[in-house]
CSV table of N, CA, C and O in Angstrom, one decimal:
chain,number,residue,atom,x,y,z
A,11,UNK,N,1.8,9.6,-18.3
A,11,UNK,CA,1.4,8.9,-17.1
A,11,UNK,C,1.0,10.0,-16.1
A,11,UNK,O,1.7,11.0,-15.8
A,12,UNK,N,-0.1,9.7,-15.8
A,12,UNK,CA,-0.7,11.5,-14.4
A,12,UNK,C,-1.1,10.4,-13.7
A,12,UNK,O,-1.9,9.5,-14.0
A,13,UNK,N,-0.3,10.7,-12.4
A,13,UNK,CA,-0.6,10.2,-10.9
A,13,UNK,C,-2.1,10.7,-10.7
A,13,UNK,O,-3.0,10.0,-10.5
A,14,UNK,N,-2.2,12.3,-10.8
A,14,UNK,CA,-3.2,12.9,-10.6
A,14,UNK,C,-4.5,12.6,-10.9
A,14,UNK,O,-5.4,13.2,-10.2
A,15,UNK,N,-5.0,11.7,-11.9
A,15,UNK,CA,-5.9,11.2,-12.6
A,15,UNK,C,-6.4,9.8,-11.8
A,15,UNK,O,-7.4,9.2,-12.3
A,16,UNK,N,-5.9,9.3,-10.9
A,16,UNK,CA,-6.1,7.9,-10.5
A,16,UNK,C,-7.2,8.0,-10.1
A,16,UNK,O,-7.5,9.1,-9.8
A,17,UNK,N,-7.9,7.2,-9.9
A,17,UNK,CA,-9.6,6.7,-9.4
A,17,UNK,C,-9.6,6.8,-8.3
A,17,UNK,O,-10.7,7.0,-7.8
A,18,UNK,N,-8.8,6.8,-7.7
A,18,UNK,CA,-8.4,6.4,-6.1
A,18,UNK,C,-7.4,6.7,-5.3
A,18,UNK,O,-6.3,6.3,-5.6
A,19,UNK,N,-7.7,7.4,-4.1
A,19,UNK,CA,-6.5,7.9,-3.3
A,19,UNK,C,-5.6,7.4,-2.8
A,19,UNK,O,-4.5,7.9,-2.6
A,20,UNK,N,-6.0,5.9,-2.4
A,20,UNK,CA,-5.4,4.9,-1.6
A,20,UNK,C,-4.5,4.5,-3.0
A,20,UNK,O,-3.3,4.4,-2.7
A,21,UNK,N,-4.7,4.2,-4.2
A,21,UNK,CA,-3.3,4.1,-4.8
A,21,UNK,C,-2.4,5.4,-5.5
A,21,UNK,O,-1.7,5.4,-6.5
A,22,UNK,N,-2.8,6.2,-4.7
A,22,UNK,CA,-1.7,7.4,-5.0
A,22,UNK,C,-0.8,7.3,-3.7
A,22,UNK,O,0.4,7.5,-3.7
A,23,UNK,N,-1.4,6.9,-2.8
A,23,UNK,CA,-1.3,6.4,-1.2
A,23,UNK,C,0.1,5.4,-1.6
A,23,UNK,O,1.3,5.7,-1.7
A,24,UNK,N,-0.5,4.2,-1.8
A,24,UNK,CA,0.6,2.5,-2.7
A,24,UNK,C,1.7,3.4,-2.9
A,24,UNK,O,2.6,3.7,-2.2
A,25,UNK,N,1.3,3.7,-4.2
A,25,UNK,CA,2.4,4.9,-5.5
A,25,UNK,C,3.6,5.0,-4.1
A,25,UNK,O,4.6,4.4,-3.9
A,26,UNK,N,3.2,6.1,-3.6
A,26,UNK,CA,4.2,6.9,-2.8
A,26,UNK,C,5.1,5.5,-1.7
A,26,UNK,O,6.3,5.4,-1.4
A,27,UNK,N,4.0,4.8,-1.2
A,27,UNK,CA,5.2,4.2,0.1
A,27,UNK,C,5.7,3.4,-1.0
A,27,UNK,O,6.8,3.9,-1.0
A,28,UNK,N,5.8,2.5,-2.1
A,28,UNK,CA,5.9,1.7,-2.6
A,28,UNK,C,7.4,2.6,-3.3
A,28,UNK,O,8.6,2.5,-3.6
A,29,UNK,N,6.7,3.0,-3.3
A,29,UNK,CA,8.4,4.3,-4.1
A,29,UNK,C,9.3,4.3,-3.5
A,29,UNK,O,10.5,4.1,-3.9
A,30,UNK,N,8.7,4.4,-1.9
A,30,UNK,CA,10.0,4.8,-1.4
A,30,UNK,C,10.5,3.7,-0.1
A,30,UNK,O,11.5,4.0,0.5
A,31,UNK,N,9.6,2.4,0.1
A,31,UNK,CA,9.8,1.4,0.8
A,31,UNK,C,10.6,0.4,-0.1
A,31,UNK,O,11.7,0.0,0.4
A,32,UNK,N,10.3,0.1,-1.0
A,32,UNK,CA,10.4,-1.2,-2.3
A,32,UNK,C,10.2,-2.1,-2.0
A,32,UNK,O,10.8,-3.0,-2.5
A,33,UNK,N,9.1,-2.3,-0.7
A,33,UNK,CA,8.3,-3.6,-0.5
A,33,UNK,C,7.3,-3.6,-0.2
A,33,UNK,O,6.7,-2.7,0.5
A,34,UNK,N,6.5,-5.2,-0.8
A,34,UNK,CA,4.8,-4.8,-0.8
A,34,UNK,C,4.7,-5.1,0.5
A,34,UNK,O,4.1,-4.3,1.2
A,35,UNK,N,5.2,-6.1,1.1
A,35,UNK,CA,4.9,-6.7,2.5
A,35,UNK,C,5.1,-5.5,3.3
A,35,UNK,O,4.3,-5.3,4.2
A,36,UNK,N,6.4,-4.2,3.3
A,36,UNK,CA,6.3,-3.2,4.3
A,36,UNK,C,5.1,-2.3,4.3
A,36,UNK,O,4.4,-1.8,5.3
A,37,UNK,N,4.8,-2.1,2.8
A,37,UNK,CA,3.7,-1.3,2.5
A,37,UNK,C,2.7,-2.1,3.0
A,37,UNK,O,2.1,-1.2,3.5
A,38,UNK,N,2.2,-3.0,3.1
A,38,UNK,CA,0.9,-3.3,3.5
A,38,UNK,C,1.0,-3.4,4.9
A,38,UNK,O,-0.1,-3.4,5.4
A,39,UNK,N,2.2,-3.5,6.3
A,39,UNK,CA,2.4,-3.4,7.1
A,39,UNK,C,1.6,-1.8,7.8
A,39,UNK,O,0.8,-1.6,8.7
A,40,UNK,N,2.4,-1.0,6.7
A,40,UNK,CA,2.3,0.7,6.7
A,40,UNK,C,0.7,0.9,6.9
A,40,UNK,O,0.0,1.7,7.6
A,41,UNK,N,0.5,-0.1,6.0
A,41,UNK,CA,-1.3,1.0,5.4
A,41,UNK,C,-2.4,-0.5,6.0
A,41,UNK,O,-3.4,-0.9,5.4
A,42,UNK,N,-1.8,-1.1,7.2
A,42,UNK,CA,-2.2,-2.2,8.1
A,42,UNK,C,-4.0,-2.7,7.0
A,42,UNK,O,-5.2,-2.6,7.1
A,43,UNK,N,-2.9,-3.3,6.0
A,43,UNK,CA,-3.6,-4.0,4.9
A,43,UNK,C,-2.8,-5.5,5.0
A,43,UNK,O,-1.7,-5.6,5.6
A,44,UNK,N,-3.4,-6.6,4.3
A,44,UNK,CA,-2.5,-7.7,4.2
A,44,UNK,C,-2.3,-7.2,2.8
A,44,UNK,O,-2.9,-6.5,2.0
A,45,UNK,N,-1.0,-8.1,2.8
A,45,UNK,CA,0.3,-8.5,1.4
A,45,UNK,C,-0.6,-8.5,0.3
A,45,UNK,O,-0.5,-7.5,-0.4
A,46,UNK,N,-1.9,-9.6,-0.2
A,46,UNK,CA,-2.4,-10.0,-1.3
A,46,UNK,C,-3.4,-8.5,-1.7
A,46,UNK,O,-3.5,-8.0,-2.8
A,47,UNK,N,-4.1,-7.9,-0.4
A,47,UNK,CA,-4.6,-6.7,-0.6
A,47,UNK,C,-3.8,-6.0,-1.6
A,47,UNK,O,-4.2,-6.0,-2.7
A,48,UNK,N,-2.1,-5.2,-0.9
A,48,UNK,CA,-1.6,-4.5,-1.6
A,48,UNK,C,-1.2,-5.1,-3.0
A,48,UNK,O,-1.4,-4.5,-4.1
A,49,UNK,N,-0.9,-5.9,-3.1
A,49,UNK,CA,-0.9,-6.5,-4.5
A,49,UNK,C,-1.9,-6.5,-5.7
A,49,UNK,O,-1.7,-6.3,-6.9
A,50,UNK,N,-3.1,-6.7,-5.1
A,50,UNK,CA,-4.5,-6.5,-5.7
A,50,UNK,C,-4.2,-5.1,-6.2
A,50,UNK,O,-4.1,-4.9,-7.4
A,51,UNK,N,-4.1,-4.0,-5.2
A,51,UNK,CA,-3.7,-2.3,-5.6
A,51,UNK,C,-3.0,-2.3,-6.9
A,51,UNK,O,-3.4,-1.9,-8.0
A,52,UNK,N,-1.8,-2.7,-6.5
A,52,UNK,CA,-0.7,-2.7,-7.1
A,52,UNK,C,-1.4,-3.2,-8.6
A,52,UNK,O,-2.0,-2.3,-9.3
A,53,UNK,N,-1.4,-4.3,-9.0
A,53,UNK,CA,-2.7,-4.3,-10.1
A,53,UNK,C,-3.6,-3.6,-10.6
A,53,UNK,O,-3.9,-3.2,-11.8
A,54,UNK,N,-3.9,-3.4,-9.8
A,54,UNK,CA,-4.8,-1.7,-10.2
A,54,UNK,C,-4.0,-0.9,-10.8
A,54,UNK,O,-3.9,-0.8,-12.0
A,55,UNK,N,-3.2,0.1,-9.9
A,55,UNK,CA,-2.3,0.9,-10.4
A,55,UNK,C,-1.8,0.7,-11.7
A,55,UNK,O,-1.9,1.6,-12.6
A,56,UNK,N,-1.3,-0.5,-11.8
A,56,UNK,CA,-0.3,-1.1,-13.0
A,56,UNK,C,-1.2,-0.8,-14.2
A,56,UNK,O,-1.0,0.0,-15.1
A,57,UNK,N,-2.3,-1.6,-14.0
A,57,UNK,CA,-3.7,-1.4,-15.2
A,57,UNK,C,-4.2,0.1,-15.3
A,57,UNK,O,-4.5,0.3,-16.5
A,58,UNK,N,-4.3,0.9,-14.9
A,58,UNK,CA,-4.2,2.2,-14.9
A,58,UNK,C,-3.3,3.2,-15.7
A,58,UNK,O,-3.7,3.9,-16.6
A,59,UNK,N,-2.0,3.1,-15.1
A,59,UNK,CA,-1.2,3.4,-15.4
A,59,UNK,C,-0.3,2.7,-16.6
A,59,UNK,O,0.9,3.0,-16.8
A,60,UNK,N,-1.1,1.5,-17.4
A,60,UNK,CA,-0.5,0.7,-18.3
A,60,UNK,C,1.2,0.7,-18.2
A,60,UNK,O,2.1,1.2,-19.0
A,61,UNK,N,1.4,0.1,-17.1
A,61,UNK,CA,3.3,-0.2,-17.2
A,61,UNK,C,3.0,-0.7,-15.8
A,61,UNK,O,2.1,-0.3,-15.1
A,62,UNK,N,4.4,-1.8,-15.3
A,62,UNK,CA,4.3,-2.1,-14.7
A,62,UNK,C,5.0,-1.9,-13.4
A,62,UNK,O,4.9,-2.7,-12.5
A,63,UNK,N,5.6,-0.8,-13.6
A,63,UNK,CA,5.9,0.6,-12.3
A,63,UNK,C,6.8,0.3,-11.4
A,63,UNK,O,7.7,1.0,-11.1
A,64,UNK,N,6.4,-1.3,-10.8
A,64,UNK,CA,7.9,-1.7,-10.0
A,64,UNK,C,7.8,-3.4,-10.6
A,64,UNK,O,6.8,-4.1,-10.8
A,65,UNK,N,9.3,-3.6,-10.8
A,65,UNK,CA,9.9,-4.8,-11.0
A,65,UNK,C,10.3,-6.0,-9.9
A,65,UNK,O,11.5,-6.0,-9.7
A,66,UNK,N,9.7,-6.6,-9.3
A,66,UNK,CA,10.7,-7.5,-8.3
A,66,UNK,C,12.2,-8.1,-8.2
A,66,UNK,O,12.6,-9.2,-8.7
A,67,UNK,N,12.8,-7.6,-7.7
A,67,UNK,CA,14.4,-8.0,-7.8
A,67,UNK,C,14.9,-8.8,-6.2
A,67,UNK,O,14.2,-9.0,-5.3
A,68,UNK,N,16.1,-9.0,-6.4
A,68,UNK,CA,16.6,-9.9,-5.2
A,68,UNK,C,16.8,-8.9,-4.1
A,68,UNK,O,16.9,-9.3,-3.0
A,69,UNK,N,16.8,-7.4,-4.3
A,69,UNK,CA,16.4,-5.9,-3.5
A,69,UNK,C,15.6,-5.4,-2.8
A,69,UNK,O,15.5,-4.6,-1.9
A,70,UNK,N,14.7,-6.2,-3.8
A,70,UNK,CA,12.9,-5.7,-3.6
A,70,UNK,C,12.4,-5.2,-4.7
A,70,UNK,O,12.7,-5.6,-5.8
A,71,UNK,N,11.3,-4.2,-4.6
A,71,UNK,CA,10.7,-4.2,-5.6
A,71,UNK,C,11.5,-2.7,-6.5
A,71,UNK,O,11.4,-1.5,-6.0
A,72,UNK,N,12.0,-3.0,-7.5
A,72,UNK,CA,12.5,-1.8,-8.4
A,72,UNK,C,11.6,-0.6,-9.1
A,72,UNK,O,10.6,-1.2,-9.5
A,73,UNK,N,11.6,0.5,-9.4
A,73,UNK,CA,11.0,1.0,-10.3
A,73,UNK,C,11.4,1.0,-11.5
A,73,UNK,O,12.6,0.9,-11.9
A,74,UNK,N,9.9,1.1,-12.4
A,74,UNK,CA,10.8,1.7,-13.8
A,74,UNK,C,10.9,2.9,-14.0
A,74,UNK,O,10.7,3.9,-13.3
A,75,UNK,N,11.6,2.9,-15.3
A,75,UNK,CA,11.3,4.5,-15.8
A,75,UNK,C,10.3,5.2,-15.4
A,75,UNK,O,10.4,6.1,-14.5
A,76,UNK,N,9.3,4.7,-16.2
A,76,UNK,CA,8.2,5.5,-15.9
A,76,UNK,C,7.7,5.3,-14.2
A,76,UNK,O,6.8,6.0,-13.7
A,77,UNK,N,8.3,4.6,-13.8
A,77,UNK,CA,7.4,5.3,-12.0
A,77,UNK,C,8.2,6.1,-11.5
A,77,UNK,O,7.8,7.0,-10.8
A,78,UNK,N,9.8,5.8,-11.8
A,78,UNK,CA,10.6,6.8,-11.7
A,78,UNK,C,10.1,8.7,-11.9
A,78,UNK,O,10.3,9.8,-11.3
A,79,UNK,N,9.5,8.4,-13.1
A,79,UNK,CA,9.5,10.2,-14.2
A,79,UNK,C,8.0,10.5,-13.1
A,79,UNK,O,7.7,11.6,-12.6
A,80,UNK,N,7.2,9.2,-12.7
A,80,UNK,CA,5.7,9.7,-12.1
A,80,UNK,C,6.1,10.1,-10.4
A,80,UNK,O,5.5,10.8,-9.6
A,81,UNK,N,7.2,9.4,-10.4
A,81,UNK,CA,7.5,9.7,-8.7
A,81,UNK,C,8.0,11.2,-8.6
A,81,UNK,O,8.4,11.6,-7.5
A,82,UNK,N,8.1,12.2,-9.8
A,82,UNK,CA,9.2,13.5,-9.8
A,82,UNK,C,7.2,14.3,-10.0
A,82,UNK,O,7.0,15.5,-9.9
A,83,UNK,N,6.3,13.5,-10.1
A,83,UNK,CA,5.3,14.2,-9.7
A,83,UNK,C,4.2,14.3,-9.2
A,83,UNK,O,3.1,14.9,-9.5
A,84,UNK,N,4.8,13.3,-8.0
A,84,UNK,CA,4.0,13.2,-6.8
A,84,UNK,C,4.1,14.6,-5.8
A,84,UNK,O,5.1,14.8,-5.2
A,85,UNK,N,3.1,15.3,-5.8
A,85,UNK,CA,3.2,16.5,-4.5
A,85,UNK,C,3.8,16.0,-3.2
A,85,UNK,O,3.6,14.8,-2.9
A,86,UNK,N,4.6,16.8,-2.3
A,86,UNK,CA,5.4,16.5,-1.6
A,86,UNK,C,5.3,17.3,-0.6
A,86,UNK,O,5.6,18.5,-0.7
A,87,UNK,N,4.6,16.8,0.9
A,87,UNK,CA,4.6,18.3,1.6
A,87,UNK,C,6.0,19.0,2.0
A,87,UNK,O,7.0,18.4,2.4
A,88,UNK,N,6.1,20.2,1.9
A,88,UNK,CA,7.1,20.9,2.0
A,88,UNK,C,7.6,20.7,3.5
A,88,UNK,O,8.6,21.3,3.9
């Protein structure tokens, strides 16, 4: 899975708040997008990245493994 490879900045953009919010409604708040937009992304992402990266729980949205292992290589400003 390479973050770095995505078509698109704006879902490297998702990727990261989505990581670290675990909700789509805050995320699309953030990136003053509506809910069904970021969802649309998120779709994207998922189909890209073949897996489906966050799970919905009674929490919010969980990661998996693998968005977990891709979140250790997202650049990070220092």
């Amino acid at each position: 899975m390479n973050l770095a490879e995505l078509p698109d900045l704006k879902l490297l953009q998702l990727f990261d708040l989505l990581y670290d919010v675990r909700s789509v409604t805050r995320v699309a708040e953030q990136l003053g997008q509506s809910q069904p937009t970021i969802s649309i992304w998120l779709g994207r992402l998922r189909e890209h990245l073949q897996d489906p990266l966050f799970i919905r729980t009674l929490g919010g949205m969980a990661p998996t493994p693998q968005a977990d292992c891709a979140d250790r290589s997202v650049p990070r400003d220092s």
